[in-house]
Amino acid sequence: MSVLEDAADHLEDNGLGTVGTDIFLSVLPQSPDVCTALFEYAGSAPKETMGTMLARPRLQVVCRAGRDDYPTARDAALDALAVLSAVVDVTWASGRVLRIVPVAWINDMGRDEKDRPLVSANFEVMADA
C-alpha cells in the first residue's frame, strides 16, 4: 500500500467520501460531478534525521463540484485540508507517517471542460523512508 492509498482511506474513514465511488487515486474521472481525486507528485529529497531517512513525498487533493457550485468544491478542499493536516505520528499500511503538512492554502484551479469548479490542496508528507 502507498501513502496515496492510505491518505484516501483516511479521508474515507473521516466521512469525506468513499474510495472508488467519489474518492479516486491518480485520476479525476468524468463522473460523478462531485468528487475528490488524490495525486502524488515530486516532493523534497529524503532527509536524514537522527540516523533515519525521512521521506517527503507530496500529495495533491483536487475537489470538484457540480456546475456553478464553487462553495461545495471549496468546502470539500477545506475538509480535506483539516483532516489530512491533523495526521500526526500514525502507522498506516504504508508505514509510519510523522506528519502531513499543508504546503499552502487551498487553490482555485478554475473550471474543467464542463464548467465544474476545481479546488486543490497540496501537502508534504513526512514519513519513514
Tab-separated table of C-alpha atoms in Angstrom:
chain	number	residue	atom	x	y	z
A	1	MET	CA	0.000	0.000	0.000
A	2	SER	CA	1.179	3.575	-0.659
A	3	VAL	CA	0.794	6.835	1.230
A	4	LEU	CA	-1.592	7.882	-1.560
A	5	GLU	CA	-3.879	4.918	-0.857
A	6	ASP	CA	-3.598	5.397	2.901
A	7	ALA	CA	-4.478	9.104	2.608
A	8	ALA	CA	-7.548	8.234	0.507
A	9	ASP	CA	-8.593	5.651	3.101
A	10	HIS	CA	-8.104	8.270	5.824
A	11	LEU	CA	-10.399	10.702	4.012
A	12	GLU	CA	-12.983	7.915	3.716
A	13	ASP	CA	-12.606	6.967	7.401
A	14	ASN	CA	-13.341	10.605	8.259
A	15	GLY	CA	-16.553	10.722	6.244
A	16	LEU	CA	-15.300	12.652	3.217
A	17	GLY	CA	-16.416	10.095	0.642
A	18	THR	CA	-15.883	6.527	-0.480
A	19	VAL	CA	-12.785	5.308	-2.292
A	20	GLY	CA	-13.771	4.163	-5.785
A	21	THR	CA	-17.128	5.953	-5.665
A	22	ASP	CA	-16.297	9.615	-5.122
A	23	ILE	CA	-12.661	9.465	-3.958
A	24	PHE	CA	-10.213	8.474	-6.702
A	25	LEU	CA	-6.487	7.793	-6.955
A	26	SER	CA	-4.430	9.484	-9.685
A	27	VAL	CA	-7.436	10.243	-11.879
A	28	LEU	CA	-10.284	12.746	-11.921
A	29	PRO	CA	-12.968	10.854	-13.845
A	30	GLN	CA	-15.735	12.495	-15.879
A	31	SER	CA	-18.323	11.376	-13.339
A	32	PRO	CA	-19.556	11.852	-10.730
A	33	ASP	CA	-19.611	15.639	-10.786
A	34	VAL	CA	-18.889	15.919	-7.061
A	35	CYS	CA	-15.712	14.008	-6.273
A	36	THR	CA	-12.201	14.140	-4.893
A	37	ALA	CA	-9.004	12.885	-6.504
A	38	LEU	CA	-5.621	12.375	-4.894
A	39	PHE	CA	-2.380	12.633	-6.846
A	40	GLU	CA	1.247	12.013	-5.910
A	41	TYR	CA	3.868	14.422	-7.160
A	42	ALA	CA	7.545	15.144	-6.640
A	43	GLY	CA	8.335	16.100	-3.108
A	44	SER	CA	11.521	17.159	-1.429
A	45	ALA	CA	14.577	14.936	-1.362
A	46	PRO	CA	14.717	12.457	1.526
A	47	LYS	CA	16.383	13.871	4.611
A	48	GLU	CA	18.466	12.075	7.184
A	49	THR	CA	17.439	12.936	10.703
A	50	MET	CA	18.666	11.277	13.886
A	51	GLY	CA	20.016	8.293	11.970
A	52	THR	CA	16.873	7.554	9.953
A	53	MET	CA	15.776	8.607	6.489
A	54	LEU	CA	12.724	10.814	6.277
A	55	ALA	CA	10.780	10.562	3.007
A	56	ARG	CA	8.955	13.737	1.955
A	57	PRO	CA	6.567	12.915	-0.892
A	58	ARG	CA	3.821	15.359	-1.799
A	59	LEU	CA	0.121	14.835	-2.345
A	60	GLN	CA	-2.411	16.974	-4.150
A	61	VAL	CA	-6.098	16.699	-3.371
A	62	VAL	CA	-8.389	18.036	-6.107
A	63	CYS	CA	-12.059	18.533	-5.263
A	64	ARG	CA	-14.706	19.082	-7.913
A	65	ALA	CA	-18.353	20.059	-7.600
A	66	GLY	CA	-21.271	20.437	-9.965
A	67	ARG	CA	-21.504	23.237	-12.472
A	68	ASP	CA	-21.528	26.677	-10.821
A	69	ASP	CA	-21.179	25.191	-7.306
A	70	TYR	CA	-17.825	26.570	-6.206
A	71	PRO	CA	-18.758	26.572	-2.477
A	72	THR	CA	-19.103	22.773	-2.461
A	73	ALA	CA	-15.686	22.273	-4.072
A	74	ARG	CA	-14.098	24.832	-1.727
A	75	ASP	CA	-15.665	23.243	1.358
A	76	ALA	CA	-14.517	19.762	0.298
A	77	ALA	CA	-10.940	21.035	-0.127
A	78	LEU	CA	-11.081	22.730	3.278
A	79	ASP	CA	-12.376	19.500	4.845
A	80	ALA	CA	-9.539	17.519	3.256
A	81	LEU	CA	-7.067	20.155	4.452
A	82	ALA	CA	-8.347	19.821	8.027
A	83	VAL	CA	-8.427	16.012	8.037
A	84	LEU	CA	-5.023	15.435	6.459
A	85	SER	CA	-3.191	18.183	8.337
A	86	ALA	CA	-4.368	16.595	11.614
A	87	VAL	CA	-2.352	13.438	10.850
A	88	VAL	CA	0.472	13.245	13.393
A	89	ASP	CA	2.592	10.157	14.090
A	90	VAL	CA	0.368	7.365	12.795
A	91	THR	CA	1.213	3.956	11.433
A	92	TRP	CA	-0.619	3.168	8.229
A	93	ALA	CA	-0.270	0.166	5.959
A	94	SER	CA	2.412	2.063	4.023
A	95	GLY	CA	4.425	2.689	7.196
A	96	ARG	CA	4.881	5.345	9.825
A	97	VAL	CA	3.708	8.834	8.889
A	98	LEU	CA	5.057	11.525	11.177
A	99	ARG	CA	3.109	14.471	9.760
A	100	ILE	CA	1.113	15.651	6.800
A	101	VAL	CA	1.721	19.351	6.369
A	102	PRO	CA	-0.162	21.686	4.017
A	103	VAL	CA	2.271	23.484	1.718
A	104	ALA	CA	-0.185	26.299	1.009
A	105	TRP	CA	-3.785	27.301	1.478
A	106	ILE	CA	-6.422	25.872	-0.856
A	107	ASN	CA	-6.142	26.860	-4.511
A	108	ASP	CA	-8.858	27.714	-7.031
A	109	MET	CA	-7.810	25.761	-10.135
A	110	GLY	CA	-10.526	27.203	-12.348
A	111	ARG	CA	-13.074	25.045	-14.125
A	112	ASP	CA	-12.969	21.876	-16.175
A	113	GLU	CA	-14.372	21.455	-19.689
A	114	LYS	CA	-17.895	21.007	-18.260
A	115	ASP	CA	-17.644	24.268	-16.282
A	116	ARG	CA	-17.292	22.409	-12.959
A	117	PRO	CA	-15.144	24.179	-10.327
A	118	LEU	CA	-11.868	22.607	-9.204
A	119	VAL	CA	-10.182	23.414	-5.889
A	120	SER	CA	-6.949	21.842	-4.679
A	121	ALA	CA	-4.951	21.429	-1.501
A	122	ASN	CA	-1.288	20.377	-1.504
A	123	PHE	CA	0.581	18.544	1.232
A	124	GLU	CA	4.053	17.383	2.130
A	125	VAL	CA	4.100	14.002	3.842
A	126	MET	CA	6.865	13.268	6.327
A	127	ALA	CA	7.262	9.526	6.656
A	128	ASP	CA	9.856	6.911	7.463
A	129	ALA	CA	11.659	6.045	4.250
